[in-house]
Amino acid sequence: GTVQGAIAVVADKDMLHHGVVKSFRGSFGWVASPRVAEQHDGRDAFLHVNDCNVMPKAGDTVSFRITLDAKGHPKAVCAHVENSRPEGSQRPLHFKVASGDD
């Protein structure tokens, strides 16, 4: 038989993930990604500024690949900010909610 787990780990390195920067302070922060959380016990991905194309801000959408740190926790690498929010606009996006009043 073959070792299925080893193949999955190698394939995962090449898979592009997408997520939203939850917080970013100084030179590092955290990215929330449903797929990463599903595969890594609900954890967010650690992101260091050196692994990103620009300085990310909370609320930015990023694409990235996953590697594991020394403790086996998910770490975002080759990260690319896809749609940066303007400085100071930390408000969440608003969606119109249909109501009976319209």
PDB file of N, CA and C in Angstrom:
ATOM      1  N   GLY A   1       0.824  -1.209   0.000  1.00  0.00           N
ATOM      2  CA  GLY A   1       0.000   0.000   0.000  1.00  0.00           C
ATOM      3  C   GLY A   1       0.849   1.245   0.000  1.00  0.00           C
ATOM      4  N   THR A   2       0.233   2.327  -0.394  1.00  0.00           N
ATOM      5  CA  THR A   2       0.933   3.622  -0.391  1.00  0.00           C
ATOM      6  C   THR A   2       0.526   4.411   0.840  1.00  0.00           C
ATOM      7  N   VAL A   3       1.336   5.366   1.197  1.00  0.00           N
ATOM      8  CA  VAL A   3       1.046   6.231   2.330  1.00  0.00           C
ATOM      9  C   VAL A   3       0.271   7.446   1.803  1.00  0.00           C
ATOM     10  N   GLN A   4      -1.029   7.447   2.016  1.00  0.00           N
ATOM     11  CA  GLN A   4      -1.884   8.531   1.499  1.00  0.00           C
ATOM     12  C   GLN A   4      -1.551   9.871   2.157  1.00  0.00           C
ATOM     13  N   GLY A   5      -1.289   9.864   3.468  1.00  0.00           N
ATOM     14  CA  GLY A   5      -1.035  11.112   4.199  1.00  0.00           C
ATOM     15  C   GLY A   5       0.119  11.918   3.629  1.00  0.00           C
ATOM     16  N   ALA A   6       1.202  11.235   3.266  1.00  0.00           N
ATOM     17  CA  ALA A   6       2.387  11.929   2.752  1.00  0.00           C
ATOM     18  C   ALA A   6       2.062  12.646   1.442  1.00  0.00           C
ATOM     19  N   ILE A   7       1.266  12.008   0.604  1.00  0.00           N
ATOM     20  CA  ILE A   7       0.891  12.610  -0.679  1.00  0.00           C
ATOM     21  C   ILE A   7       0.061  13.870  -0.446  1.00  0.00           C
ATOM     22  N   ALA A   8      -0.877  13.809   0.520  1.00  0.00           N
ATOM     23  CA  ALA A   8      -1.756  14.949   0.803  1.00  0.00           C
ATOM     24  C   ALA A   8      -0.942  16.163   1.268  1.00  0.00           C
ATOM     25  N   VAL A   9       0.058  15.937   2.108  1.00  0.00           N
ATOM     26  CA  VAL A   9       0.869  17.041   2.626  1.00  0.00           C
ATOM     27  C   VAL A   9       1.627  17.732   1.489  1.00  0.00           C
ATOM     28  N   VAL A  10       2.217  16.957   0.608  1.00  0.00           N
ATOM     29  CA  VAL A  10       2.956  17.526  -0.518  1.00  0.00           C
ATOM     30  C   VAL A  10       2.018  18.325  -1.427  1.00  0.00           C
ATOM     31  N   ALA A  11       0.839  17.759  -1.731  1.00  0.00           N
ATOM     32  CA  ALA A  11      -0.127  18.440  -2.595  1.00  0.00           C
ATOM     33  C   ALA A  11      -0.600  19.740  -1.955  1.00  0.00           C
ATOM     34  N   ASP A  12      -0.767  19.733  -0.625  1.00  0.00           N
ATOM     35  CA  ASP A  12      -1.266  20.905   0.084  1.00  0.00           C
ATOM     36  C   ASP A  12      -0.329  22.096  -0.068  1.00  0.00           C
ATOM     37  N   LYS A  13       0.999  21.832  -0.107  1.00  0.00           N
ATOM     38  CA  LYS A  13       1.980  22.911  -0.262  1.00  0.00           C
ATOM     39  C   LYS A  13       1.747  23.708  -1.539  1.00  0.00           C
ATOM     40  N   ASP A  14       1.278  23.009  -2.585  1.00  0.00           N
ATOM     41  CA  ASP A  14       1.088  23.662  -3.877  1.00  0.00           C
ATOM     42  C   ASP A  14      -0.304  24.253  -4.038  1.00  0.00           C
ATOM     43  N   MET A  15      -1.178  24.017  -3.080  1.00  0.00           N
ATOM     44  CA  MET A  15      -2.549  24.505  -3.176  1.00  0.00           C
ATOM     45  C   MET A  15      -2.627  25.968  -2.757  1.00  0.00           C
ATOM     46  N   LEU A  16      -3.320  26.763  -3.550  1.00  0.00           N
ATOM     47  CA  LEU A  16      -3.492  28.174  -3.221  1.00  0.00           C
ATOM     48  C   LEU A  16      -4.697  28.315  -2.299  1.00  0.00           C
ATOM     49  N   HIS A  17      -4.487  28.963  -1.176  1.00  0.00           N
ATOM     50  CA  HIS A  17      -5.550  29.212  -0.200  1.00  0.00           C
ATOM     51  C   HIS A  17      -5.945  30.688  -0.275  1.00  0.00           C
ATOM     52  N   HIS A  18      -7.130  30.989   0.228  1.00  0.00           N
ATOM     53  CA  HIS A  18      -7.578  32.381   0.304  1.00  0.00           C
ATOM     54  C   HIS A  18      -8.100  32.627   1.709  1.00  0.00           C
ATOM     55  N   GLY A  19      -7.894  33.834   2.197  1.00  0.00           N
ATOM     56  CA  GLY A  19      -8.375  34.166   3.533  1.00  0.00           C
ATOM     57  C   GLY A  19      -8.404  35.664   3.736  1.00  0.00           C
ATOM     58  N   VAL A  20      -8.809  36.053   4.941  1.00  0.00           N
ATOM     59  CA  VAL A  20      -8.896  37.460   5.312  1.00  0.00           C
ATOM     60  C   VAL A  20      -7.984  37.703   6.508  1.00  0.00           C
ATOM     61  N   VAL A  21      -7.200  38.781   6.441  1.00  0.00           N
ATOM     62  CA  VAL A  21      -6.303  39.133   7.546  1.00  0.00           C
ATOM     63  C   VAL A  21      -7.157  39.540   8.745  1.00  0.00           C
ATOM     64  N   LYS A  22      -7.071  38.782   9.849  1.00  0.00           N
ATOM     65  CA  LYS A  22      -7.838  39.088  11.058  1.00  0.00           C
ATOM     66  C   LYS A  22      -7.180  40.209  11.847  1.00  0.00           C
ATOM     67  N   SER A  23      -5.865  40.108  11.963  1.00  0.00           N
ATOM     68  CA  SER A  23      -5.120  41.136  12.701  1.00  0.00           C
ATOM     69  C   SER A  23      -3.698  41.166  12.169  1.00  0.00           C
ATOM     70  N   PHE A  24      -3.092  42.330  12.241  1.00  0.00           N
ATOM     71  CA  PHE A  24      -1.695  42.459  11.818  1.00  0.00           C
ATOM     72  C   PHE A  24      -1.057  43.571  12.631  1.00  0.00           C
ATOM     73  N   ARG A  25      -0.031  43.205  13.438  1.00  0.00           N
ATOM     74  CA  ARG A  25       0.644  44.188  14.278  1.00  0.00           C
ATOM     75  C   ARG A  25       2.145  44.036  14.091  1.00  0.00           C
ATOM     76  N   GLY A  26       2.811  45.153  13.839  1.00  0.00           N
ATOM     77  CA  GLY A  26       4.261  45.082  13.667  1.00  0.00           C
ATOM     78  C   GLY A  26       4.604  44.316  12.416  1.00  0.00           C
ATOM     79  N   SER A  27       5.271  43.170  12.576  1.00  0.00           N
ATOM     80  CA  SER A  27       5.747  42.423  11.405  1.00  0.00           C
ATOM     81  C   SER A  27       4.981  41.122  11.152  1.00  0.00           C
ATOM     82  N   PHE A  28       3.943  40.828  11.961  1.00  0.00           N
ATOM     83  CA  PHE A  28       3.217  39.575  11.743  1.00  0.00           C
ATOM     84  C   PHE A  28       1.752  39.696  12.117  1.00  0.00           C
ATOM     85  N   GLY A  29       0.976  38.694  11.701  1.00  0.00           N
ATOM     86  CA  GLY A  29      -0.439  38.681  12.024  1.00  0.00           C
ATOM     87  C   GLY A  29      -1.045  37.328  11.724  1.00  0.00           C
ATOM     88  N   TRP A  30      -2.377  37.306  11.611  1.00  0.00           N
ATOM     89  CA  TRP A  30      -3.119  36.060  11.468  1.00  0.00           C
ATOM     90  C   TRP A  30      -4.128  36.162  10.337  1.00  0.00           C
ATOM     91  N   VAL A  31      -4.248  35.088   9.572  1.00  0.00           N
ATOM     92  CA  VAL A  31      -5.181  35.031   8.448  1.00  0.00           C
ATOM     93  C   VAL A  31      -6.232  33.962   8.738  1.00  0.00           C
ATOM     94  N   ALA A  32      -7.508  34.345   8.625  1.00  0.00           N
ATOM     95  CA  ALA A  32      -8.608  33.392   8.788  1.00  0.00           C
ATOM     96  C   ALA A  32      -8.946  32.806   7.427  1.00  0.00           C
ATOM     97  N   SER A  33      -8.927  31.488   7.334  1.00  0.00           N
ATOM     98  CA  SER A  33      -9.257  30.794   6.099  1.00  0.00           C
ATOM     99  C   SER A  33     -10.016  29.520   6.451  1.00  0.00           C
ATOM    100  N   PRO A  34     -11.264  29.379   5.969  1.00  0.00           N
ATOM    101  CA  PRO A  34     -12.042  28.184   6.311  1.00  0.00           C
ATOM    102  C   PRO A  34     -11.330  26.873   5.973  1.00  0.00           C
ATOM    103  N   ARG A  35     -10.668  26.805   4.826  1.00  0.00           N
ATOM    104  CA  ARG A  35     -10.001  25.562   4.422  1.00  0.00           C
ATOM    105  C   ARG A  35      -8.834  25.252   5.353  1.00  0.00           C
ATOM    106  N   VAL A  36      -8.062  26.270   5.723  1.00  0.00           N
ATOM    107  CA  VAL A  36      -6.931  26.059   6.643  1.00  0.00           C
ATOM    108  C   VAL A  36      -7.457  25.595   8.006  1.00  0.00           C
ATOM    109  N   ALA A  37      -8.501  26.262   8.496  1.00  0.00           N
ATOM    110  CA  ALA A  37      -9.080  25.891   9.798  1.00  0.00           C
ATOM    111  C   ALA A  37      -9.569  24.440   9.780  1.00  0.00           C
ATOM    112  N   GLU A  38     -10.191  24.051   8.674  1.00  0.00           N
ATOM    113  CA  GLU A  38     -10.713  22.690   8.538  1.00  0.00           C
ATOM    114  C   GLU A  38      -9.584  21.659   8.589  1.00  0.00           C
ATOM    115  N   GLN A  39      -8.455  21.992   7.983  1.00  0.00           N
ATOM    116  CA  GLN A  39      -7.349  21.043   7.899  1.00  0.00           C
ATOM    117  C   GLN A  39      -6.399  21.107   9.096  1.00  0.00           C
ATOM    118  N   HIS A  40      -6.502  22.169   9.920  1.00  0.00           N
ATOM    119  CA  HIS A  40      -5.526  22.362  11.008  1.00  0.00           C
ATOM    120  C   HIS A  40      -6.206  22.674  12.339  1.00  0.00           C
ATOM    121  N   ASP A  41      -7.197  21.879  12.698  1.00  0.00           N
ATOM    122  CA  ASP A  41      -7.846  21.963  14.023  1.00  0.00           C
ATOM    123  C   ASP A  41      -8.365  23.353  14.361  1.00  0.00           C
ATOM    124  N   GLY A  42      -8.932  24.049  13.391  1.00  0.00           N
ATOM    125  CA  GLY A  42      -9.549  25.349  13.653  1.00  0.00           C
ATOM    126  C   GLY A  42      -8.580  26.509  13.764  1.00  0.00           C
ATOM    127  N   ARG A  43      -7.307  26.269  13.480  1.00  0.00           N
ATOM    128  CA  ARG A  43      -6.304  27.335  13.617  1.00  0.00           C
ATOM    129  C   ARG A  43      -6.340  28.321  12.458  1.00  0.00           C
ATOM    130  N   ASP A  44      -5.964  29.576  12.767  1.00  0.00           N
ATOM    131  CA  ASP A  44      -5.715  30.575  11.730  1.00  0.00           C
ATOM    132  C   ASP A  44      -4.276  30.386  11.260  1.00  0.00           C
ATOM    133  N   ALA A  45      -3.972  30.916  10.077  1.00  0.00           N
ATOM    134  CA  ALA A  45      -2.611  30.817   9.555  1.00  0.00           C
ATOM    135  C   ALA A  45      -1.787  32.015  10.038  1.00  0.00           C
ATOM    136  N   PHE A  46      -0.590  31.740  10.509  1.00  0.00           N
ATOM    137  CA  PHE A  46       0.358  32.785  10.898  1.00  0.00           C
ATOM    138  C   PHE A  46       0.903  33.421   9.618  1.00  0.00           C
ATOM    139  N   LEU A  47       1.036  34.754   9.599  1.00  0.00           N
ATOM    140  CA  LEU A  47       1.597  35.437   8.424  1.00  0.00           C
ATOM    141  C   LEU A  47       2.651  36.443   8.861  1.00  0.00           C
ATOM    142  N   HIS A  48       3.850  36.320   8.304  1.00  0.00           N
ATOM    143  CA  HIS A  48       4.928  37.281   8.563  1.00  0.00           C
ATOM    144  C   HIS A  48       5.055  38.195   7.360  1.00  0.00           C
ATOM    145  N   VAL A  49       5.355  39.469   7.609  1.00  0.00           N
ATOM    146  CA  VAL A  49       5.440  40.448   6.516  1.00  0.00           C
ATOM    147  C   VAL A  49       6.440  40.021   5.438  1.00  0.00           C
ATOM    148  N   ASN A  50       7.505  39.300   5.822  1.00  0.00           N
ATOM    149  CA  ASN A  50       8.500  38.858   4.840  1.00  0.00           C
ATOM    150  C   ASN A  50       7.946  37.813   3.867  1.00  0.00           C
ATOM    151  N   ASP A  51       6.799  37.205   4.225  1.00  0.00           N
ATOM    152  CA  ASP A  51       6.185  36.195   3.365  1.00  0.00           C
ATOM    153  C   ASP A  51       5.015  36.766   2.563  1.00  0.00           C
ATOM    154  N   CYS A  52       4.900  38.116   2.535  1.00  0.00           N
ATOM    155  CA  CYS A  52       3.789  38.766   1.838  1.00  0.00           C
ATOM    156  C   CYS A  52       4.328  39.818   0.880  1.00  0.00           C
ATOM    157  N   ASN A  53       3.583  40.077  -0.215  1.00  0.00           N
ATOM    158  CA  ASN A  53       4.082  41.021  -1.226  1.00  0.00           C
ATOM    159  C   ASN A  53       4.045  42.480  -0.764  1.00  0.00           C
ATOM    160  N   VAL A  54       3.125  42.819   0.149  1.00  0.00           N
ATOM    161  CA  VAL A  54       3.052  44.171   0.718  1.00  0.00           C
ATOM    162  C   VAL A  54       2.720  44.040   2.200  1.00  0.00           C
ATOM    163  N   MET A  55       2.748  45.165   2.933  1.00  0.00           N
ATOM    164  CA  MET A  55       2.368  45.151   4.351  1.00  0.00           C
ATOM    165  C   MET A  55       0.855  44.981   4.444  1.00  0.00           C
ATOM    166  N   PRO A  56       0.372  43.833   4.928  1.00  0.00           N
ATOM    167  CA  PRO A  56      -1.077  43.621   4.997  1.00  0.00           C
ATOM    168  C   PRO A  56      -1.718  44.383   6.156  1.00  0.00           C
ATOM    169  N   LYS A  57      -3.016  44.609   6.029  1.00  0.00           N
ATOM    170  CA  LYS A  57      -3.803  45.254   7.084  1.00  0.00           C
ATOM    171  C   LYS A  57      -5.009  44.370   7.389  1.00  0.00           C
ATOM    172  N   ALA A  58      -5.553  44.528   8.589  1.00  0.00           N
ATOM    173  CA  ALA A  58      -6.760  43.779   8.957  1.00  0.00           C
ATOM    174  C   ALA A  58      -7.842  44.070   7.932  1.00  0.00           C
ATOM    175  N   GLY A  59      -8.501  43.015   7.470  1.00  0.00           N
ATOM    176  CA  GLY A  59      -9.562  43.167   6.480  1.00  0.00           C
ATOM    177  C   GLY A  59      -9.115  42.890   5.062  1.00  0.00           C
ATOM    178  N   ASP A  60      -7.796  42.844   4.816  1.00  0.00           N
ATOM    179  CA  ASP A  60      -7.293  42.552   3.467  1.00  0.00           C
ATOM    180  C   ASP A  60      -7.593  41.095   3.105  1.00  0.00           C
ATOM    181  N   THR A  61      -7.921  40.878   1.838  1.00  0.00           N
ATOM    182  CA  THR A  61      -8.070  39.521   1.316  1.00  0.00           C
ATOM    183  C   THR A  61      -6.718  39.094   0.761  1.00  0.00           C
ATOM    184  N   VAL A  62      -6.267  37.904   1.144  1.00  0.00           N
ATOM    185  CA  VAL A  62      -4.966  37.421   0.688  1.00  0.00           C
ATOM    186  C   VAL A  62      -5.067  36.015   0.102  1.00  0.00           C
ATOM    187  N   SER A  63      -4.207  35.752  -0.878  1.00  0.00           N
ATOM    188  CA  SER A  63      -4.030  34.385  -1.372  1.00  0.00           C
ATOM    189  C   SER A  63      -2.653  33.955  -0.870  1.00  0.00           C
ATOM    190  N   PHE A  64      -2.508  32.673  -0.569  1.00  0.00           N
ATOM    191  CA  PHE A  64      -1.246  32.204   0.016  1.00  0.00           C
ATOM    192  C   PHE A  64      -1.137  30.699  -0.094  1.00  0.00           C
ATOM    193  N   ARG A  65       0.060  30.202   0.145  1.00  0.00           N
ATOM    194  CA  ARG A  65       0.296  28.769   0.244  1.00  0.00           C
ATOM    195  C   ARG A  65       0.592  28.478   1.714  1.00  0.00           C
ATOM    196  N   ILE A  66       0.441  27.224   2.116  1.00  0.00           N
ATOM    197  CA  ILE A  66       0.609  26.850   3.527  1.00  0.00           C
ATOM    198  C   ILE A  66       1.851  25.974   3.696  1.00  0.00           C
ATOM    199  N   THR A  67       2.611  26.302   4.728  1.00  0.00           N
ATOM    200  CA  THR A  67       3.676  25.417   5.190  1.00  0.00           C
ATOM    201  C   THR A  67       3.433  25.255   6.686  1.00  0.00           C
ATOM    202  N   LEU A  68       4.200  24.419   7.346  1.00  0.00           N
ATOM    203  CA  LEU A  68       4.032  24.223   8.787  1.00  0.00           C
ATOM    204  C   LEU A  68       5.245  24.757   9.520  1.00  0.00           C
ATOM    205  N   ASP A  69       4.986  25.419  10.659  1.00  0.00           N
ATOM    206  CA  ASP A  69       6.110  25.916  11.461  1.00  0.00           C
ATOM    207  C   ASP A  69       6.700  24.763  12.284  1.00  0.00           C
ATOM    208  N   ALA A  70       7.667  25.068  13.140  1.00  0.00           N
ATOM    209  CA  ALA A  70       8.357  24.027  13.915  1.00  0.00           C
ATOM    210  C   ALA A  70       7.403  23.234  14.807  1.00  0.00           C
ATOM    211  N   LYS A  71       6.285  23.852  15.216  1.00  0.00           N
ATOM    212  CA  LYS A  71       5.309  23.173  16.079  1.00  0.00           C
ATOM    213  C   LYS A  71       4.229  22.459  15.272  1.00  0.00           C
ATOM    214  N   GLY A  72       4.314  22.545  13.937  1.00  0.00           N
ATOM    215  CA  GLY A  72       3.313  21.893  13.104  1.00  0.00           C
ATOM    216  C   GLY A  72       2.077  22.745  12.865  1.00  0.00           C
ATOM    217  N   HIS A  73       2.163  24.033  13.203  1.00  0.00           N
ATOM    218  CA  HIS A  73       1.037  24.938  13.008  1.00  0.00           C
ATOM    219  C   HIS A  73       1.097  25.568  11.615  1.00  0.00           C
ATOM    220  N   PRO A  74      -0.067  25.919  11.042  1.00  0.00           N
ATOM    221  CA  PRO A  74      -0.084  26.468   9.679  1.00  0.00           C
ATOM    222  C   PRO A  74       0.535  27.859   9.588  1.00  0.00           C
ATOM    223  N   LYS A  75       1.374  28.040   8.577  1.00  0.00           N
ATOM    224  CA  LYS A  75       2.039  29.319   8.342  1.00  0.00           C
ATOM    225  C   LYS A  75       1.821  29.689   6.874  1.00  0.00           C
ATOM    226  N   ALA A  76       1.351  30.914   6.636  1.00  0.00           N
ATOM    227  CA  ALA A  76       1.125  31.377   5.267  1.00  0.00           C
ATOM    228  C   ALA A  76       2.445  31.823   4.652  1.00  0.00           C
ATOM    229  N   VAL A  77       2.712  31.377   3.424  1.00  0.00           N
ATOM    230  CA  VAL A  77       3.902  31.799   2.676  1.00  0.00           C
ATOM    231  C   VAL A  77       3.462  32.176   1.262  1.00  0.00           C
ATOM    232  N   CYS A  78       4.327  32.889   0.545  1.00  0.00           N
ATOM    233  CA  CYS A  78       4.016  33.336  -0.820  1.00  0.00           C
ATOM    234  C   CYS A  78       2.681  34.081  -0.830  1.00  0.00           C
ATOM    235  N   ALA A  79       2.429  34.869   0.221  1.00  0.00           N
ATOM    236  CA  ALA A  79       1.140  35.562   0.344  1.00  0.00           C
ATOM    237  C   ALA A  79       1.084  36.787  -0.564  1.00  0.00           C
ATOM    238  N   HIS A  80      -0.110  37.046  -1.072  1.00  0.00           N
ATOM    239  CA  HIS A  80      -0.326  38.161  -1.993  1.00  0.00           C
ATOM    240  C   HIS A  80      -1.632  38.852  -1.604  1.00  0.00           C
ATOM    241  N   VAL A  81      -1.541  40.143  -1.248  1.00  0.00           N
ATOM    242  CA  VAL A  81      -2.753  40.894  -0.906  1.00  0.00           C
ATOM    243  C   VAL A  81      -3.532  41.139  -2.190  1.00  0.00           C
ATOM    244  N   GLU A  82      -4.773  40.682  -2.223  1.00  0.00           N
ATOM    245  CA  GLU A  82      -5.585  40.778  -3.436  1.00  0.00           C
ATOM    246  C   GLU A  82      -6.412  42.051  -3.507  1.00  0.00           C
ATOM    247  N   ASN A  83      -7.029  42.450  -2.393  1.00  0.00           N
ATOM    248  CA  ASN A  83      -7.757  43.718  -2.414  1.00  0.00           C
ATOM    249  C   ASN A  83      -7.574  44.411  -1.086  1.00  0.00           C
ATOM    250  N   SER A  84      -6.646  45.360  -1.075  1.00  0.00           N
ATOM    251  CA  SER A  84      -6.316  46.065   0.151  1.00  0.00           C
ATOM    252  C   SER A  84      -7.381  47.111   0.443  1.00  0.00           C
ATOM    253  N   ARG A  85      -7.758  47.215   1.714  1.00  0.00           N
ATOM    254  CA  ARG A  85      -8.696  48.249   2.139  1.00  0.00           C
ATOM    255  C   ARG A  85      -7.938  49.562   2.264  1.00  0.00           C
ATOM    256  N   PRO A  86      -8.592  50.691   1.938  1.00  0.00           N
ATOM    257  CA  PRO A  86      -7.926  51.992   2.149  1.00  0.00           C
ATOM    258  C   PRO A  86      -7.585  52.172   3.621  1.00  0.00           C
ATOM    259  N   GLU A  87      -6.494  52.861   3.902  1.00  0.00           N
ATOM    260  CA  GLU A  87      -6.046  53.093   5.280  1.00  0.00           C
ATOM    261  C   GLU A  87      -7.181  53.718   6.083  1.00  0.00           C
ATOM    262  N   GLY A  88      -7.429  53.195   7.276  1.00  0.00           N
ATOM    263  CA  GLY A  88      -8.445  53.782   8.151  1.00  0.00           C
ATOM    264  C   GLY A  88      -9.847  53.234   7.898  1.00  0.00           C
ATOM    265  N   SER A  89     -10.045  52.440   6.858  1.00  0.00           N
ATOM    266  CA  SER A  89     -11.389  51.906   6.633  1.00  0.00           C
ATOM    267  C   SER A  89     -11.430  50.480   7.163  1.00  0.00           C
ATOM    268  N   GLN A  90     -11.574  50.355   8.452  1.00  0.00           N
ATOM    269  CA  GLN A  90     -11.582  49.038   9.098  1.00  0.00           C
ATOM    270  C   GLN A  90     -13.004  48.513   9.269  1.00  0.00           C
ATOM    271  N   ARG A  91     -14.008  49.283   8.845  1.00  0.00           N
ATOM    272  CA  ARG A  91     -15.390  48.838   8.990  1.00  0.00           C
ATOM    273  C   ARG A  91     -15.632  47.620   8.114  1.00  0.00           C
ATOM    274  N   PRO A  92     -16.447  46.686   8.597  1.00  0.00           N
ATOM    275  CA  PRO A  92     -16.781  45.542   7.737  1.00  0.00           C
ATOM    276  C   PRO A  92     -17.633  46.006   6.561  1.00  0.00           C
ATOM    277  N   LEU A  93     -17.629  45.226   5.510  1.00  0.00           N
ATOM    278  CA  LEU A  93     -18.451  45.556   4.350  1.00  0.00           C
ATOM    279  C   LEU A  93     -19.913  45.440   4.760  1.00  0.00           C
ATOM    280  N   HIS A  94     -20.739  46.357   4.266  1.00  0.00           N
ATOM    281  CA  HIS A  94     -22.163  46.322   4.609  1.00  0.00           C
ATOM    282  C   HIS A  94     -22.953  45.696   3.479  1.00  0.00           C
ATOM    283  N   PHE A  95     -23.864  44.839   3.838  1.00  0.00           N
ATOM    284  CA  PHE A  95     -24.741  44.211   2.860  1.00  0.00           C
ATOM    285  C   PHE A  95     -26.168  44.638   3.165  1.00  0.00           C
ATOM    286  N   LYS A  96     -26.929  44.941   2.119  1.00  0.00           N
ATOM    287  CA  LYS A  96     -28.311  45.325   2.336  1.00  0.00           C
ATOM    288  C   LYS A  96     -29.088  44.077   2.722  1.00  0.00           C
ATOM    289  N   VAL A  97     -29.785  44.168   3.828  1.00  0.00           N
ATOM    290  CA  VAL A  97     -30.587  43.052   4.293  1.00  0.00           C
ATOM    291  C   VAL A  97     -32.031  43.331   3.906  1.00  0.00           C
ATOM    292  N   ALA A  98     -32.621  42.421   3.151  1.00  0.00           N
ATOM    293  CA  ALA A  98     -34.011  42.600   2.733  1.00  0.00           C
ATOM    294  C   ALA A  98     -34.900  42.485   3.959  1.00  0.00           C
ATOM    295  N   SER A  99     -35.840  43.409   4.079  1.00  0.00           N
ATOM    296  CA  SER A  99     -36.776  43.353   5.198  1.00  0.00           C
ATOM    297  C   SER A  99     -38.176  43.579   4.650  1.00  0.00           C
ATOM    298  N   GLY A 100     -39.155  43.328   5.462  1.00  0.00           N
ATOM    299  CA  GLY A 100     -40.545  43.485   5.039  1.00  0.00           C
ATOM    300  C   GLY A 100     -40.954  44.930   4.872  1.00  0.00           C
ATOM    301  N   ASP A 101     -40.120  45.879   5.302  1.00  0.00           N
ATOM    302  CA  ASP A 101     -40.491  47.298   5.267  1.00  0.00           C
ATOM    303  C   ASP A 101     -40.348  47.932   3.883  1.00  0.00           C
ATOM    304  N   ASP A 102     -39.562  47.302   3.000  1.00  0.00           N
ATOM    305  CA  ASP A 102     -39.275  47.921   1.690  1.00  0.00           C
ATOM    306  C   ASP A 102     -40.511  48.051   0.828  1.00  0.00           C
TER     307      ASP A 102
END
